[in-house]
Short mmCIF file of C-alpha atoms in Angstrom, two decimals:
data_model
loop_
_atom_site.label_atom_id
_atom_site.label_comp_id
_atom_site.label_asym_id
_atom_site.label_seq_id
_atom_site.Cartn_x
_atom_site.Cartn_y
_atom_site.Cartn_z
CA UNK A 1414 -3.02 21.10 -55.97
CA UNK A 1415 -0.32 23.58 -55.09
CA UNK A 1416 3.13 22.58 -55.93
CA UNK A 1417 5.62 23.00 -52.94
CA UNK A 1418 9.13 24.40 -53.93
CA UNK A 1419 12.07 22.67 -52.78
CA UNK A 1420 12.95 25.14 -50.16
CA UNK A 1421 9.31 24.81 -48.83
CA UNK A 1422 10.11 20.96 -48.75
CA UNK A 1423 13.22 21.47 -46.90
CA UNK A 1424 11.63 23.54 -44.18
CA UNK A 1425 8.80 21.16 -43.72
CA UNK A 1426 11.16 18.59 -42.59
CA UNK A 1427 12.88 20.71 -40.06
CA UNK A 1428 9.31 22.11 -38.99
CA UNK A 1429 8.59 18.49 -38.19
CA UNK A 1430 10.41 18.79 -35.11
CA UNK A 1431 9.30 20.40 -32.06
CA UNK A 1432 9.35 20.31 -28.44
CA UNK A 1433 6.85 17.64 -28.43
CA UNK A 1434 8.48 15.78 -30.92
CA UNK A 1435 12.42 16.10 -30.70
CA UNK A 1436 13.16 12.58 -31.95
CA UNK A 1437 11.60 11.19 -35.16
CA UNK A 1438 11.81 8.37 -37.60
CA UNK A 1439 11.73 8.59 -41.26
CA UNK A 1440 8.26 7.69 -41.61
CA UNK A 1441 7.47 10.16 -38.69
CA UNK A 1442 9.10 12.95 -40.42
CA UNK A 1443 7.32 12.00 -43.71
CA UNK A 1444 3.87 11.84 -42.21
CA UNK A 1445 4.43 15.33 -40.27
CA UNK A 1446 6.07 17.31 -43.08
CA UNK A 1447 3.34 16.06 -45.54
CA UNK A 1448 5.91 14.49 -48.11
CA UNK A 1449 6.21 11.20 -49.47
CA UNK A 1450 8.69 8.52 -48.23
CA UNK A 1451 10.98 9.01 -50.86
CA UNK A 1452 11.35 12.95 -51.00
CA UNK A 1453 11.57 12.62 -47.24
CA UNK A 1454 14.37 10.28 -47.36
CA UNK A 1455 16.22 12.24 -50.08
CA UNK A 1456 15.76 15.63 -47.74
CA UNK A 1457 16.80 14.09 -44.63
CA UNK A 1458 19.86 12.55 -46.09
CA UNK A 1459 20.99 16.00 -47.41
CA UNK A 1460 20.26 17.61 -43.98
CA UNK A 1461 21.98 14.88 -42.19
CA UNK A 1462 25.16 15.27 -44.48
CA UNK A 1463 25.26 18.93 -43.76
CA UNK A 1464 24.69 18.50 -40.01
CA UNK A 1465 21.27 20.06 -39.49
CA UNK A 1466 20.10 16.48 -38.32
CA UNK A 1467 21.50 13.77 -36.65
CA UNK A 1468 20.76 9.89 -36.91
CA UNK A 1469 21.14 7.99 -33.85
CA UNK A 1470 22.10 4.00 -33.63
CA UNK A 1471 18.30 3.16 -33.48
CA UNK A 1472 17.79 5.09 -36.81
CA UNK A 1473 15.79 7.92 -35.13
CA UNK A 1474 16.71 11.60 -36.03
CA UNK A 1475 17.31 14.48 -33.93
CA UNK A 1476 18.16 18.22 -34.70
CA UNK A 1477 21.67 18.38 -35.15
CA UNK A 1478 24.35 20.81 -33.67
CA UNK A 1479 25.04 22.70 -37.09
CA UNK A 1480 21.51 24.32 -36.41
CA UNK A 1481 22.70 25.29 -32.89
CA UNK A 1482 26.00 26.65 -34.21
CA UNK A 1483 23.71 29.20 -36.98
CA UNK A 1484 21.28 29.93 -34.23
CA UNK A 1485 23.97 31.19 -31.85
CA UNK A 1486 24.49 33.96 -34.36
CA UNK A 1487 21.08 35.40 -33.89
CA UNK A 1488 21.52 38.81 -31.95
CA UNK A 1489 18.27 38.35 -30.15
CA UNK A 1490 19.08 34.76 -29.11
CA UNK A 1491 22.31 33.43 -27.52
CA UNK A 1492 24.29 36.75 -28.16
CA UNK A 1493 21.36 38.36 -25.80
CA UNK A 1494 21.17 35.58 -23.59
CA UNK A 1495 24.96 35.96 -22.77
CA UNK A 1496 24.62 39.53 -21.73
CA UNK A 1497 21.62 39.08 -19.65
CA UNK A 1498 22.75 35.90 -17.90
CA UNK A 1499 24.34 37.63 -14.99
CA UNK A 1500 21.39 39.87 -14.30
CA UNK A 1501 19.09 37.15 -14.33
CA UNK A 1502 21.41 35.15 -11.97
CA UNK A 1503 21.01 38.18 -9.73
CA UNK A 1504 17.18 38.11 -9.97
CA UNK A 1505 17.13 34.59 -9.17
CA UNK A 1506 19.18 34.97 -6.16
CA UNK A 1507 16.92 37.90 -5.04
CA UNK A 1508 13.72 35.81 -5.39
CA UNK A 1509 14.60 32.00 -5.67
CA UNK A 1510 11.71 31.66 -8.27
CA UNK A 1511 11.65 31.18 -12.12
CA UNK A 1512 13.02 33.72 -14.05
CA UNK A 1513 12.65 34.13 -17.59
CA UNK A 1514 13.83 36.25 -20.59
CA UNK A 1515 11.90 36.39 -23.87
CA UNK A 1516 11.68 38.07 -27.11
CA UNK A 1517 8.77 38.64 -29.52
CA UNK A 1518 8.26 36.98 -32.80
CA UNK A 1519 5.30 37.87 -34.64
CA UNK A 1520 2.13 37.17 -32.52
CA UNK A 1521 4.18 35.09 -30.02
CA UNK A 1522 6.64 35.39 -27.11
CA UNK A 1523 9.63 33.15 -27.41
CA UNK A 1524 11.93 32.05 -24.42
CA UNK A 1525 15.47 32.27 -24.79
CA UNK A 1526 16.49 31.86 -21.17
CA UNK A 1527 14.89 30.26 -17.91
CA UNK A 1528 16.22 29.64 -14.65
CA UNK A 1529 14.16 27.19 -12.63
CA UNK A 1530 13.41 28.06 -8.76
CA UNK A 1531 14.19 25.23 -6.61
CA UNK A 1532 10.92 25.34 -4.61
CA UNK A 1533 9.15 27.61 -7.05
CA UNK A 1534 5.70 27.08 -8.83
CA UNK A 1535 5.80 24.87 -11.88
CA UNK A 1536 5.40 26.41 -15.21
CA UNK A 1537 4.97 25.41 -18.97
CA UNK A 1538 8.07 27.16 -19.84
CA UNK A 1539 11.42 26.06 -21.77
CA UNK A 1540 13.98 27.71 -23.67
CA UNK A 1541 12.72 27.90 -27.33
CA UNK A 1542 8.79 27.75 -26.05
CA UNK A 1543 6.30 29.87 -27.31
CA UNK A 1544 3.07 31.28 -25.93
CA UNK A 1545 0.51 34.05 -27.38
CA UNK A 1546 1.59 37.51 -26.38
CA UNK A 1547 -1.33 38.50 -24.57
CA UNK A 1548 -1.27 35.47 -21.98
CA UNK A 1549 2.22 35.84 -20.32
CA UNK A 1550 3.82 38.57 -18.55
CA UNK A 1551 6.57 39.12 -20.73
CA UNK A 1552 4.40 39.07 -23.70
CA UNK A 1553 2.32 41.85 -22.44
CA UNK A 1554 5.37 43.82 -22.39
CA UNK A 1555 6.59 43.11 -25.60
CA UNK A 1556 2.97 43.47 -26.98
CA UNK A 1557 2.46 47.02 -25.35
CA UNK A 1558 5.49 48.45 -26.72
CA UNK A 1559 4.65 47.29 -30.29
CA UNK A 1560 3.60 49.89 -32.90
CA UNK A 1561 -0.07 50.80 -32.21
CA UNK A 1562 -1.17 49.37 -35.65
CA UNK A 1563 0.49 46.06 -34.52
CA UNK A 1564 -1.56 45.97 -31.37
CA UNK A 1565 -4.77 46.67 -33.14
CA UNK A 1566 -4.01 44.17 -35.27
CA UNK A 1567 -3.21 41.52 -32.65
CA UNK A 1568 -6.49 42.54 -30.61
CA UNK A 1569 -8.76 41.92 -33.73
CA UNK A 1570 -7.43 38.21 -34.05
CA UNK A 1571 -9.00 35.47 -31.89
CA UNK A 1572 -7.43 35.17 -28.26
CA UNK A 1573 -6.49 31.81 -27.00
CA UNK A 1574 -7.74 30.92 -23.67
CA UNK A 1575 -5.83 28.71 -21.19
CA UNK A 1576 -7.76 29.30 -17.91
CA UNK A 1577 -10.79 31.26 -16.77
CA UNK A 1578 -8.22 34.23 -16.23
CA UNK A 1579 -6.88 34.37 -19.55
CA UNK A 1580 -7.50 37.84 -21.23
CA UNK A 1581 -9.97 37.12 -23.74
CA UNK A 1582 -11.73 40.47 -24.64
CA UNK A 1583 -9.91 42.86 -26.99
CA UNK A 1584 -11.08 45.74 -24.90
CA UNK A 1585 -9.70 44.41 -21.66
CA UNK A 1586 -6.28 43.50 -23.52
CA UNK A 1587 -6.13 47.18 -24.63
CA UNK A 1588 -6.73 48.39 -21.04
CA UNK A 1589 -4.05 46.06 -19.85
CA UNK A 1590 -1.37 47.33 -22.46
CA UNK A 1591 -2.09 50.88 -21.44
CA UNK A 1592 -1.50 50.03 -17.83
CA UNK A 1593 1.91 48.32 -18.77
CA UNK A 1594 2.97 51.40 -20.37
CA UNK A 1595 2.24 53.57 -17.58
CA UNK A 1596 3.71 51.50 -14.89
CA UNK A 1597 6.63 50.11 -17.00
CA UNK A 1598 5.62 46.63 -15.53
CA UNK A 1599 3.11 43.88 -16.38
CA UNK A 1600 1.60 41.59 -13.74
CA UNK A 1601 -0.08 38.30 -15.48
CA UNK A 1602 -2.11 36.51 -13.12
CA UNK A 1603 -3.34 32.70 -13.74
CA UNK A 1604 -3.32 33.31 -17.44
CA UNK A 1605 -1.68 29.97 -18.45
CA UNK A 1606 -2.08 28.17 -15.02
CA UNK A 1607 -4.36 28.66 -12.19
CA UNK A 1608 -1.52 28.82 -9.75
CA UNK A 1609 0.93 31.32 -11.10
CA UNK A 1610 1.74 34.83 -11.48
CA UNK A 1611 4.45 36.76 -13.19
CA UNK A 1612 5.95 40.20 -13.03
CA UNK A 1613 7.61 41.51 -16.08
CA UNK A 1614 9.56 44.31 -17.52
CA UNK A 1615 10.94 45.51 -20.76
CA UNK A 1616 14.58 45.49 -21.76
CA UNK A 1617 15.69 48.29 -24.11
CA UNK A 1618 18.44 48.10 -27.05
CA UNK A 1619 20.49 51.01 -27.75
CA UNK A 1620 18.15 52.91 -29.46
CA UNK A 1621 15.54 52.82 -26.55
CA UNK A 1622 13.16 50.40 -28.37
CA UNK A 1623 11.93 47.28 -26.27
CA UNK A 1624 14.14 44.51 -27.37
CA UNK A 1625 12.99 41.66 -24.94
CA UNK A 1626 11.37 41.26 -21.45
CA UNK A 1627 12.44 39.78 -18.14
CA UNK A 1628 10.07 38.18 -15.64
CA UNK A 1629 9.86 36.28 -12.46
CA UNK A 1630 6.94 33.65 -11.98
CA UNK A 1631 5.88 33.07 -8.46
CA UNK A 1632 2.98 30.97 -6.70
CA UNK A 1633 -0.29 33.09 -7.25
CA UNK A 1634 -1.27 32.54 -3.53
CA UNK A 1635 2.14 33.65 -2.06
CA UNK A 1636 2.80 36.45 -4.52
CA UNK A 1637 4.20 39.74 -3.08
CA UNK A 1638 3.90 41.76 -5.99
CA UNK A 1639 5.14 45.12 -4.69
CA UNK A 1640 8.03 43.30 -3.61
CA UNK A 1641 8.91 41.78 -6.95
CA UNK A 1642 8.37 44.82 -8.91
CA UNK A 1643 11.79 46.56 -8.18
CA UNK A 1644 13.80 43.48 -8.37
CA UNK A 1645 12.51 42.71 -12.08
CA UNK A 1646 12.87 46.15 -12.97
CA UNK A 1647 16.38 46.28 -11.58
CA UNK A 1648 17.55 43.05 -13.62
CA UNK A 1649 15.69 44.62 -16.59
CA UNK A 1650 17.57 47.90 -16.35
CA UNK A 1651 20.86 45.95 -15.90
CA UNK A 1652 20.24 43.95 -19.19
CA UNK A 1653 19.26 47.37 -21.07
CA UNK A 1654 22.62 48.91 -19.99
CA UNK A 1655 24.61 45.90 -20.81
CA UNK A 1656 23.02 46.23 -24.59
CA UNK A 1657 24.08 49.76 -24.42
CA UNK A 1658 21.03 51.51 -23.68
CA UNK A 1659 21.41 54.78 -21.38
CA UNK A 1660 18.15 56.20 -19.90
CA UNK A 1661 17.77 59.92 -20.55
CA UNK A 1662 16.61 60.50 -17.13
CA UNK A 1663 16.85 58.68 -13.95
CA UNK A 1664 13.58 56.21 -13.73
CA UNK A 1665 11.10 57.33 -11.40
CA UNK A 1666 9.68 54.97 -9.00
CA UNK A 1667 6.37 53.35 -10.40
CA UNK A 1668 7.06 54.72 -13.73
CA UNK A 1669 8.16 52.75 -17.06
CA UNK A 1670 11.77 53.60 -18.10
CA UNK A 1671 11.34 53.18 -21.85
CA UNK A 1672 11.29 56.82 -23.20
CA UNK A 1673 10.39 56.43 -26.87
CA UNK A 1674 6.41 56.19 -25.88
#
């Protein structure tokens, strides 16, 4: 039997919480963390005293504000979001559709901001949500600008399938990624739900590497992709400039602006 270290046990308590389980009893935490009730009680007490967890009047635990304070220090989280929000709002005003900002975390895309369209197609996205890179527009952008070795490692893993339209073959994924690099945008059609289409573009950091991706999600049946591409690319370019990136040359119509590849 593997003996779990104290940090592992502590992290397992925090990992018991997710978007589907935002509120847990002590017994729930013990079960989901794979710890004895005695150990869970001790660790939850320490985390509650520190502010990482909060206990309501019913005795149910929630993630505490102290973790939000720590998360706000992440340069790819709240700090990036604060710079990006004005450009995301402009993109929303131009489209009145779902607008998203995301970063890469390993083999996943993590959404750090989302503006919901008033009458737009529904999406399975919320701030902090994760999806596999190959299944979303923002994820395809981020994967397309990874190192070639990382792309090959990703293509070698099983590709999760959510609809009949999800990219499931490594050879097809490689072709899609090459097209994303060539055009500077990704179009992901009905990969997560069979009624949504997203158009995404890369956000560059000060050194020219792709730091994030921005997208707009519309109903597939109403999608006007040629009209959406300039709006999404303009928002991405604005965020890139706000981060300190300066293009070496003026972007050409239809061409991707990251210059490091």
